[in-house]
mmCIF file of C-alpha atoms and ligand atoms in Angstrom:
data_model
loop_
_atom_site.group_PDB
_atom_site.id
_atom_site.type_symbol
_atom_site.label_atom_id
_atom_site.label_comp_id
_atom_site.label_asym_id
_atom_site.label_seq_id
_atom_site.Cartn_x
_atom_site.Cartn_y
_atom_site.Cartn_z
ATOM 1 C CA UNK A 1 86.202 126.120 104.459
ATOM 2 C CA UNK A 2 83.216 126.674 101.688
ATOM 3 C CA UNK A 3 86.044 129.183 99.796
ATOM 4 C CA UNK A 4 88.212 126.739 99.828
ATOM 5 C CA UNK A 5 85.664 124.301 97.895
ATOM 6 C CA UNK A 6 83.993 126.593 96.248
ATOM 7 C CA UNK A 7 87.520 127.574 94.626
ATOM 8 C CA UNK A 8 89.005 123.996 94.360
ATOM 9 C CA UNK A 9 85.502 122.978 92.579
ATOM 10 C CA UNK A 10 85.635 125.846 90.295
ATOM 11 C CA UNK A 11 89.130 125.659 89.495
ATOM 12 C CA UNK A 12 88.400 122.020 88.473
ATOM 13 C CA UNK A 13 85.404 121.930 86.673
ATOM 14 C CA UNK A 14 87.026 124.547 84.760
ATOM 15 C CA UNK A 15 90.427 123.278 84.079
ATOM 16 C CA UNK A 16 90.884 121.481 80.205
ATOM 17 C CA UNK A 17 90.738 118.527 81.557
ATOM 18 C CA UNK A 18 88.127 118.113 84.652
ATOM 19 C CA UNK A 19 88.951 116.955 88.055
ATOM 20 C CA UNK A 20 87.686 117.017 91.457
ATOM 21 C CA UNK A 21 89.487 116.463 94.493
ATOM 22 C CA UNK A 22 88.798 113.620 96.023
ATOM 23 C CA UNK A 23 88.832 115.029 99.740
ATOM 24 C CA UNK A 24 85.502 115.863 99.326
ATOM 25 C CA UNK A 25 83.875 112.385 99.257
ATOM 26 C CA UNK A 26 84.020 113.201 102.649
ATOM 27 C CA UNK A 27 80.721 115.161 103.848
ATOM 28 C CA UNK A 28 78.471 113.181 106.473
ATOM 29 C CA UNK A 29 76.369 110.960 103.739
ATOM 30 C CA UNK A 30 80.071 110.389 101.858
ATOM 31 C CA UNK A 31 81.530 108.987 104.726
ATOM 32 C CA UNK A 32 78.516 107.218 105.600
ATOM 33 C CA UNK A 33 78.753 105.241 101.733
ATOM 34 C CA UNK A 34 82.594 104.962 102.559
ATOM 35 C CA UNK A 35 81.064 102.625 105.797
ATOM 36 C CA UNK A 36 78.958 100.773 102.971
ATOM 37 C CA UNK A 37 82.330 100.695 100.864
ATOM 38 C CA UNK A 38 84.038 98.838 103.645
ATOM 39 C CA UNK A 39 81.028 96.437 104.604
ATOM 40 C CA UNK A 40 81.291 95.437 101.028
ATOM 41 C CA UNK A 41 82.700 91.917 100.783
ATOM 42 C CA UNK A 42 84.829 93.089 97.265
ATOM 43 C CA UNK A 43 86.692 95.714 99.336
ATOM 44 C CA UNK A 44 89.532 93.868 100.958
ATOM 45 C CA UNK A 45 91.600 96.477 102.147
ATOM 46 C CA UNK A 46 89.668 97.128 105.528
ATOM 47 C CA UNK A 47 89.691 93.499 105.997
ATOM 48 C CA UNK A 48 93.735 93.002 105.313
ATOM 49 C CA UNK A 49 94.436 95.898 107.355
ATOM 50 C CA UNK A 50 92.227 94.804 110.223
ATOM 51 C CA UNK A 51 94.183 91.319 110.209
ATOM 52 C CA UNK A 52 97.531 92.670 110.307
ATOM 53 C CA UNK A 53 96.547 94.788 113.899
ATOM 54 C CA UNK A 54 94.819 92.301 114.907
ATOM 55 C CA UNK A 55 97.762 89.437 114.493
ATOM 56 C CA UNK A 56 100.559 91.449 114.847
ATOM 57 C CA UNK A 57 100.137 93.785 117.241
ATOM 58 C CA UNK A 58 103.014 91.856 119.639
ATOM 59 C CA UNK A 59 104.937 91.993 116.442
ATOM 60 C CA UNK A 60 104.689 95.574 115.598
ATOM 61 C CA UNK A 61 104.928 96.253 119.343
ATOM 62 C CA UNK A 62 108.551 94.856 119.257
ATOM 63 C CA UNK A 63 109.857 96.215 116.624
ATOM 64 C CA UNK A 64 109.499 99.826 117.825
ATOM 65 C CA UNK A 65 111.876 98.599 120.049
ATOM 66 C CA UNK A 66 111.004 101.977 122.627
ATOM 67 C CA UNK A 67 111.932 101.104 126.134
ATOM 68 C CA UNK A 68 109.943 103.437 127.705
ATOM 69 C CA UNK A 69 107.216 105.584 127.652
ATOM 70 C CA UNK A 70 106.235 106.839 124.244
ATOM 71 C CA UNK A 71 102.953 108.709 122.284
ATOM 72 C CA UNK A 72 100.689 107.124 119.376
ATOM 73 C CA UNK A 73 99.522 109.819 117.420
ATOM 74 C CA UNK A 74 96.865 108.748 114.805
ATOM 75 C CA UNK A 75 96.581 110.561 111.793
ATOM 76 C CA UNK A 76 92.963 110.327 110.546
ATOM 77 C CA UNK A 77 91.723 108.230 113.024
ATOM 78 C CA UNK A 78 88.375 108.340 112.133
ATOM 79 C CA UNK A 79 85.931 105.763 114.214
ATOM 80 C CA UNK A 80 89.133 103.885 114.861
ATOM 81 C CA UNK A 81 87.908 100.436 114.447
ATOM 82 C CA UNK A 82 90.936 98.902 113.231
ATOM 83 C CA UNK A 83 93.245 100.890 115.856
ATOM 84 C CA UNK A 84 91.605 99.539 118.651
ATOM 85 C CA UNK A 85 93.179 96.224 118.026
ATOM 86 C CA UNK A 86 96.934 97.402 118.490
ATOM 87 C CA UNK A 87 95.408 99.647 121.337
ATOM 88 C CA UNK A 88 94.155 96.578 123.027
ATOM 89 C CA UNK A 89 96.579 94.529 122.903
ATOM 90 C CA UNK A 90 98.874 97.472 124.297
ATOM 91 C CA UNK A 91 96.753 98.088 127.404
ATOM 92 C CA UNK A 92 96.364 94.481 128.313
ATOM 93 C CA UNK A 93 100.534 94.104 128.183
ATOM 94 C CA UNK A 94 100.331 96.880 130.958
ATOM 95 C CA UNK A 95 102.199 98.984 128.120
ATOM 96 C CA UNK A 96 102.922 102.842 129.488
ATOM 97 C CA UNK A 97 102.028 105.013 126.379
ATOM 98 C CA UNK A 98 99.288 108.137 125.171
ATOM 99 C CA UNK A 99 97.499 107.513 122.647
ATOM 100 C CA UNK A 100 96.536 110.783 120.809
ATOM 101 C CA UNK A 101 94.097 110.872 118.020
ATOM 102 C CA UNK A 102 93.445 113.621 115.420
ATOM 103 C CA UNK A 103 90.913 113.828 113.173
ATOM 104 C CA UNK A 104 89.398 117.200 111.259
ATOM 105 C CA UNK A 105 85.645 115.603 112.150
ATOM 106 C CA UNK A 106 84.681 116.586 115.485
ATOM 107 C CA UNK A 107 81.665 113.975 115.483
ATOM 108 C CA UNK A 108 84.458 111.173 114.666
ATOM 109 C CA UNK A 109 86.475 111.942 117.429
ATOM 110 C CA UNK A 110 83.608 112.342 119.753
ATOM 111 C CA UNK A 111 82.420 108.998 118.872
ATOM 112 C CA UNK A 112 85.692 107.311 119.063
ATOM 113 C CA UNK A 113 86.641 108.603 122.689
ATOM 114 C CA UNK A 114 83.778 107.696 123.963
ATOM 115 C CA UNK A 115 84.138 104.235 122.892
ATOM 116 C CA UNK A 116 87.682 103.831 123.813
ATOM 117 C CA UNK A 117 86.933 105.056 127.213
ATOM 118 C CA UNK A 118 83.917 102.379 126.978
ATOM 119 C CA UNK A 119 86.213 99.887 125.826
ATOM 120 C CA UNK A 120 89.782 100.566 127.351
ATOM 121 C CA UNK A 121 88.943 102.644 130.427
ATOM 122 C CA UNK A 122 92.400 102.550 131.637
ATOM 123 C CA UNK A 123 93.781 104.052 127.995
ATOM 124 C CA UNK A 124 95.479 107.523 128.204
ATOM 125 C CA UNK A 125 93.562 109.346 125.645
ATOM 126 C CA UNK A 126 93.871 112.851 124.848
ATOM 127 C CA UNK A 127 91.788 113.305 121.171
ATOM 128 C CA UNK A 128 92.701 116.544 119.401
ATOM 129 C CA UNK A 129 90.847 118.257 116.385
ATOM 130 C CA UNK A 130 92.110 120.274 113.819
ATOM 131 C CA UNK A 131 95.217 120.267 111.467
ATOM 132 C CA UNK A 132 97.790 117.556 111.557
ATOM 133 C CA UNK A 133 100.548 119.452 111.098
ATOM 134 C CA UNK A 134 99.734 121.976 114.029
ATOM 135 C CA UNK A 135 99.579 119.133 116.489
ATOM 136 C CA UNK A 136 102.593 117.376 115.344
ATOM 137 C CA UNK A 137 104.488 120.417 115.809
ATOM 138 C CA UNK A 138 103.168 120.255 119.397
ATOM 139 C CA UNK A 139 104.102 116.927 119.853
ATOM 140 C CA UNK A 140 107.491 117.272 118.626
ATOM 141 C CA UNK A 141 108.510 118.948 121.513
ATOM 142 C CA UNK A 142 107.280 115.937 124.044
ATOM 143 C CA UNK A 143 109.740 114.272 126.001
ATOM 144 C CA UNK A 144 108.751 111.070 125.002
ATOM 145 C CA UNK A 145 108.999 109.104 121.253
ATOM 146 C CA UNK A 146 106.322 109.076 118.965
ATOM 147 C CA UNK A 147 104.686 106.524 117.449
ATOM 148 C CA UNK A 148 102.696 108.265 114.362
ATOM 149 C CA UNK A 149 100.203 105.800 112.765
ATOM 150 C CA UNK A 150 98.756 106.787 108.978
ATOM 151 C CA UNK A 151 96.095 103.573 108.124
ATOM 152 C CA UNK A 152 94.081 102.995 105.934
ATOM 153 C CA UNK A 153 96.207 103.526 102.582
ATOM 154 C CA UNK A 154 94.859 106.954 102.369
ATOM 155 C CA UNK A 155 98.435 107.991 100.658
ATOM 156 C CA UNK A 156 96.992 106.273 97.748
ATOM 157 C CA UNK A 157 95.268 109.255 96.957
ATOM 158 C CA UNK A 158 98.476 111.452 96.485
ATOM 159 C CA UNK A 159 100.161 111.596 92.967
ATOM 160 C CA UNK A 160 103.370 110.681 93.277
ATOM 161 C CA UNK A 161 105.102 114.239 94.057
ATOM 162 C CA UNK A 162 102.364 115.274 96.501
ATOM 163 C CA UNK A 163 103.170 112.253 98.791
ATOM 164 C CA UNK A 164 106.496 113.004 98.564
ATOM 165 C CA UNK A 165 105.772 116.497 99.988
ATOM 166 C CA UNK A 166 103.099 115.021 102.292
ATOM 167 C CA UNK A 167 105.714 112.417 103.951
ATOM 168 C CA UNK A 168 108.518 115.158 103.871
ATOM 169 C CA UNK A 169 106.088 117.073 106.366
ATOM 170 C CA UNK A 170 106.000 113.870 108.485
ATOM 171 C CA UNK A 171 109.409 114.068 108.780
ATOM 172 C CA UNK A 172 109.841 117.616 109.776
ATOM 173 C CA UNK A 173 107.543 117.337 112.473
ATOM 174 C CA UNK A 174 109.207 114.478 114.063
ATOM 175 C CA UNK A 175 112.073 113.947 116.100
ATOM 176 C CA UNK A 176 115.134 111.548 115.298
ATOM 177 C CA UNK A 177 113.994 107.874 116.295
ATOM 178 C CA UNK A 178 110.568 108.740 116.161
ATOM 179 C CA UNK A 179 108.500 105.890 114.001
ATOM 180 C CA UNK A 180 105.825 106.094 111.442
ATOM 181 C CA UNK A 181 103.729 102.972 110.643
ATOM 182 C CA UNK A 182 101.640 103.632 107.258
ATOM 183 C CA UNK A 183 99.216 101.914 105.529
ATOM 184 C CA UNK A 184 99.597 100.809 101.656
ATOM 185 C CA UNK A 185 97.567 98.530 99.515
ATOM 186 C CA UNK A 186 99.847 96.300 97.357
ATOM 187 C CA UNK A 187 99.918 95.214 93.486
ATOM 188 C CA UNK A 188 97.718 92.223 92.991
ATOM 189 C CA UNK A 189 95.868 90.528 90.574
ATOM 190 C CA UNK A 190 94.345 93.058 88.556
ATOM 191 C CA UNK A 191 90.627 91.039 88.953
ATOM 192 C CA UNK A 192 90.670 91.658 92.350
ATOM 193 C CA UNK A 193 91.495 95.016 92.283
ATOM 194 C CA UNK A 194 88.855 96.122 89.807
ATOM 195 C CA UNK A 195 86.029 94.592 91.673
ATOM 196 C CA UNK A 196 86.891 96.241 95.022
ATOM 197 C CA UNK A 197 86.354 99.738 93.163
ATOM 198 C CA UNK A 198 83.800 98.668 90.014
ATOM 199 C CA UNK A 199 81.895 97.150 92.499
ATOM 200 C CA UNK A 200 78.477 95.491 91.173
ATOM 201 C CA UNK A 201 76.652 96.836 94.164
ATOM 202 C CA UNK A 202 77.047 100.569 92.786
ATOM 203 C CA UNK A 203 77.996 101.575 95.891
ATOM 204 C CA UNK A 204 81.297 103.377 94.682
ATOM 205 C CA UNK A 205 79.581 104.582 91.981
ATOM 206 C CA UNK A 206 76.884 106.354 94.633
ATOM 207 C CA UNK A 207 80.364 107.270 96.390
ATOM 208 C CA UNK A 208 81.335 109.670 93.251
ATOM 209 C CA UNK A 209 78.331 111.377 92.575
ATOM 210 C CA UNK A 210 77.762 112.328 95.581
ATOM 211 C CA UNK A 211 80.206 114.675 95.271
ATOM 212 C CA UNK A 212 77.797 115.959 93.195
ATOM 213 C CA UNK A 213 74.834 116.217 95.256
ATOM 214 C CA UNK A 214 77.612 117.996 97.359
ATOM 215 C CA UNK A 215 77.728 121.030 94.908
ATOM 216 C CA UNK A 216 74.678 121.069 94.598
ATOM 217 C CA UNK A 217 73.960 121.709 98.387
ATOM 218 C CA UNK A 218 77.133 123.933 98.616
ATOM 219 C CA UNK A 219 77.234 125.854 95.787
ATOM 220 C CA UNK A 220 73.282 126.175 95.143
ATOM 221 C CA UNK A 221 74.027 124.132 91.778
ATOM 222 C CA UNK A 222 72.058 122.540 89.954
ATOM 223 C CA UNK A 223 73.928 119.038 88.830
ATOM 224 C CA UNK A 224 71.183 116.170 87.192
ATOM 225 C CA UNK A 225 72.161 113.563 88.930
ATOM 226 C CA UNK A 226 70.755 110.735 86.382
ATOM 227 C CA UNK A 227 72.539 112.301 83.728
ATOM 228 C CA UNK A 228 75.903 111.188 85.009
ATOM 229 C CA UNK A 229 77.660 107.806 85.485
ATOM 230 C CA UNK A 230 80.450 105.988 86.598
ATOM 231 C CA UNK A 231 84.163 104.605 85.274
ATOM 232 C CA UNK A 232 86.863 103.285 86.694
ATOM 233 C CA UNK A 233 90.230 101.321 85.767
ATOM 234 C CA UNK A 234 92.983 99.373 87.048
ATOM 235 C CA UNK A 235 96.257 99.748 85.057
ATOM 236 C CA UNK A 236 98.144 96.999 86.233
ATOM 237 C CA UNK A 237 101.584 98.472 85.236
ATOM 238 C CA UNK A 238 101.352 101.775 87.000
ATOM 239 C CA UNK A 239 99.033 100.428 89.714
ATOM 240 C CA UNK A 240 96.626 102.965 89.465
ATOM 241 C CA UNK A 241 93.440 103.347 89.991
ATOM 242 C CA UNK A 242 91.538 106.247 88.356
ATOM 243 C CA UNK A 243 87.823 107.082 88.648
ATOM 244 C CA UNK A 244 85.825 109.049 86.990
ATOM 245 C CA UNK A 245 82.080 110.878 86.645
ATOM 246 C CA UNK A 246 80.680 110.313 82.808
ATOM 247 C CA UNK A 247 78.368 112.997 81.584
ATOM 248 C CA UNK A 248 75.691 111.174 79.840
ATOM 249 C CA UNK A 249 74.665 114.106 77.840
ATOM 250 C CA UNK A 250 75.924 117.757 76.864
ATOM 251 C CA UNK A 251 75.042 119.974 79.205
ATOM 252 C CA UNK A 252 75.434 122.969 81.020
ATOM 253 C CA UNK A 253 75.771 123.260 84.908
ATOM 254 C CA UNK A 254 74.881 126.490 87.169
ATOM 255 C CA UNK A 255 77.134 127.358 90.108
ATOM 256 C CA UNK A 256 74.760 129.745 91.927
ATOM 257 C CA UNK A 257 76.319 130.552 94.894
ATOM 258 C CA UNK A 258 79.775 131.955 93.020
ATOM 259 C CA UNK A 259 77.875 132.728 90.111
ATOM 260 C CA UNK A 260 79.588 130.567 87.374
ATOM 261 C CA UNK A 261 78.563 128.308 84.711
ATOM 262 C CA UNK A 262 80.131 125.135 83.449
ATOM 263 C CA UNK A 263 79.433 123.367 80.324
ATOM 264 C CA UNK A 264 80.278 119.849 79.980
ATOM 265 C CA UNK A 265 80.548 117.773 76.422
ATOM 266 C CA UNK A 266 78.595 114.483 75.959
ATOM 267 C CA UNK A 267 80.580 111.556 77.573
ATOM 268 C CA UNK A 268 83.480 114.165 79.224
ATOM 269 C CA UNK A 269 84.955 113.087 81.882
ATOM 270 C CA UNK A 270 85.728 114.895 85.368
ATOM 271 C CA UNK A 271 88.404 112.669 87.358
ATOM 272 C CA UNK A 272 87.476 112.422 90.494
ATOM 273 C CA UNK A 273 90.223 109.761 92.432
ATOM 274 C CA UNK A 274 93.576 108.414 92.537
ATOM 275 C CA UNK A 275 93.828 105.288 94.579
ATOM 276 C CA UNK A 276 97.886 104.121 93.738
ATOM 277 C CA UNK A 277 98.758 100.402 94.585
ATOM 278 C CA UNK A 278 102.478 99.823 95.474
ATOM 279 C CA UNK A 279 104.818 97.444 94.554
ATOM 280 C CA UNK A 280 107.338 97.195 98.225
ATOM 281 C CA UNK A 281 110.235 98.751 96.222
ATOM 282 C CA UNK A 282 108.340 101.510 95.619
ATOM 283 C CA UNK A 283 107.523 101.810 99.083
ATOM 284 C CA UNK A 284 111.209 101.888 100.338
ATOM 285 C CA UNK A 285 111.787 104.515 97.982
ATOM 286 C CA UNK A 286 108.951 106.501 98.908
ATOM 287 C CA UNK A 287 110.402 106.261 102.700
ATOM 288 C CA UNK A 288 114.093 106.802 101.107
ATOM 289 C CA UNK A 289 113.320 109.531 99.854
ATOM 290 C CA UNK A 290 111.750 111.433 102.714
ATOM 291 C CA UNK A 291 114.617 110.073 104.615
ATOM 292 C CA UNK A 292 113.419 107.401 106.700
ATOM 293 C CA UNK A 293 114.297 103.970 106.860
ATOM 294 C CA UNK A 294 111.703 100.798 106.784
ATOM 295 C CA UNK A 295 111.992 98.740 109.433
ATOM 296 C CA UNK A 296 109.496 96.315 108.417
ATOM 297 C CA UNK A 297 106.837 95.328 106.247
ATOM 298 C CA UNK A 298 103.908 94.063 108.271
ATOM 299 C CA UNK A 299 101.323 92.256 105.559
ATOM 300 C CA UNK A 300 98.155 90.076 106.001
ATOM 301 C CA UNK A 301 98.273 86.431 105.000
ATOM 302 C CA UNK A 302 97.000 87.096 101.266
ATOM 303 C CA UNK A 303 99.687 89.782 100.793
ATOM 304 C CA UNK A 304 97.165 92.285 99.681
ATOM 305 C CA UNK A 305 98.066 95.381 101.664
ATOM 306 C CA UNK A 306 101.171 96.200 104.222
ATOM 307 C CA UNK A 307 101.748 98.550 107.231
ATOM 308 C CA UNK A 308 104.796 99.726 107.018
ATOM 309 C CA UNK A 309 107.036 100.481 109.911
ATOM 310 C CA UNK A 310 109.560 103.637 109.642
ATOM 311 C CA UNK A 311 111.986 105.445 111.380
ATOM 312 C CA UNK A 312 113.019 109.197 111.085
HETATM 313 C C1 AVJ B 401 89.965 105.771 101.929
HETATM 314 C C2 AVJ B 401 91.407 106.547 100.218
HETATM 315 C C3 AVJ B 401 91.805 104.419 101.228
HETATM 316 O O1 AVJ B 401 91.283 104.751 97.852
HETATM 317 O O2 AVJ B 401 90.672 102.794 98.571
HETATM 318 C C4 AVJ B 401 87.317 103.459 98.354
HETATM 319 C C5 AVJ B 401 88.730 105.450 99.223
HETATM 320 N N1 AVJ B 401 87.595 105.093 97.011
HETATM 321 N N2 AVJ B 401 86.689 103.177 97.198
HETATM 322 C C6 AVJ B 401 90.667 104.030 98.637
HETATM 323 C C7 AVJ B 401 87.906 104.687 98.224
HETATM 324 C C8 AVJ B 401 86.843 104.180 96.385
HETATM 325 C C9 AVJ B 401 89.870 104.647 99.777
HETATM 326 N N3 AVJ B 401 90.748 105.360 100.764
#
């Protein structure tokens, strides 16, 4: 795992133009600030997605149209907060189905089967760690359907050709009339938007350089954290968002660990995040093109984000 940072890193902060993957927000104090991220009132996506399980889980239910046993198999699932709400609503229709959730954190699996079994005791759990795509090829040889859930609008994240490839190897792992349901945030008003990810709080801004304080602790480096800031834009037309770091100052970084140095100019830029909004045609081509077909758009009331519902 540290190879593969320590080469992603390097390969980044050495490329022409400087990036950093956003993946590796992700360390236990980054996905602690992504909890203060969602608390924050400006970020609406946890909230839209949250209403949509919570209001249409009959609805959703229905229009997987299985009519008998079948497997959820949650991508990601994280702390599952917002799954719990389709879960829920399964268990009390006396629904027969396994719900199987797979996350690379052992800590957030832990965590969430322990609740469930709290919270649902009669739910069929069976949590799995590790790579998605070993554990879909697992599943693909159940007897049963699949339900695979993908929340949270992490595709976002993926330029354009890499979610192609990423929802390709959905598709390969599952079997004909097996359904996906996947998370997007919409186009909206620009405003709101910008203030979900320019937030006044800082808080996203705390979010990026800690990828920073990251390297540091990985790589033995020795990043000044005051000496970088924060940007970030909306383009309205594309629907992307793009964040960046700022360095404040020229000045030259030490990779320890790997032995490298990097030298960065006064106000350069490393990109650190793609977070793509999408229009619903886009969507259905996305799904076209991986060759499944949408079923249905599931949205909250304001229209801000949609699950999607697929089938291979
Ligand atoms: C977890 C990828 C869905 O892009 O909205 C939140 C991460 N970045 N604020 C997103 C994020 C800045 C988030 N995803």
């Amino acid at each position: 795992m540290t190879d593969n940072f320590a080469n992603d890193v390097l390969k980044g902060l050495t490329a022409k133009n400087k990036h950093l993957p956003s993946k590796y927000f992700y360390d236990d104090n980054g996905s602690r600030i992504f909890q203060e991220i969602m608390n924050m009132p400006e970020y609406y996506p946890t909230n839209a997605e949250f209403e949509i399980l919570s209001m249409q889980s009959k609805q959703i239910f229905e229009a997987l149209k299985f009519s008998g046993p079948f497997n959820i198999v949650e991508l990601g699932a994280g702390d599952g907060f917002k799954t719990f709400k389709l879960l829920e609503y399964l268990v009390q229709n006396d629904v027969d189905f396994h719900y199987v959730p797979i996350d690379i954190s052992q800590e957030a699996i832990d965590i969430l089967t322990q609740r469930l079994k709290e919270k649902l005791p009669s739910l069929k759990i069976h949590p799995k760690v590790g790579d998605y795509f070993e554990i879909l090829k697992e599943n693909k040889q159940s007897d049963y359907p699949s339900l695979l859930l993908f929340l949270g609008g992490n595709i976002g994240n993926y330029l354009e050709e890499r979610a192609k490839e990423l929802l390709q190897l959905f598709n390969e792992n599952m079997k004909t009339g097996d359904k996906l349901l996947i998370g997007f945030d919409l186009k909206k008003n620009p405003i709101i938007i910008h203030n979900a990810y320019y937030d006044k709080h800082g808080i996203t801004k705390r979010f990026n350089l800690n990828l920073l304080i990251r390297i540091n602790r990985e790589l033995d480096a020795d990043f000044k954290i005051d000496d970088f800031d924060f940007y970030c834009y909306y383009n309205p037309t594309t629907g992307n968002v793009k964040s960046y770091i700022v360095s404040l100052r020229k000045q030259t970084v030490h990779l320890k660990a790997i032995n490298e140095v990097i030298h960065l100019d006064y106000d350069e830029l490393i990109w650190t995040e793609l977070s793509k909004k999408y229009a619903l045609e886009e969507i259905s081509e996305l799904a076209n093109h991986a060759e499944f077909t949408v079923e249905n758009n599931f949205l909250d009331c304001k229209h801000y984000f949609t699950d999607s519902l697929w089938t291979k």
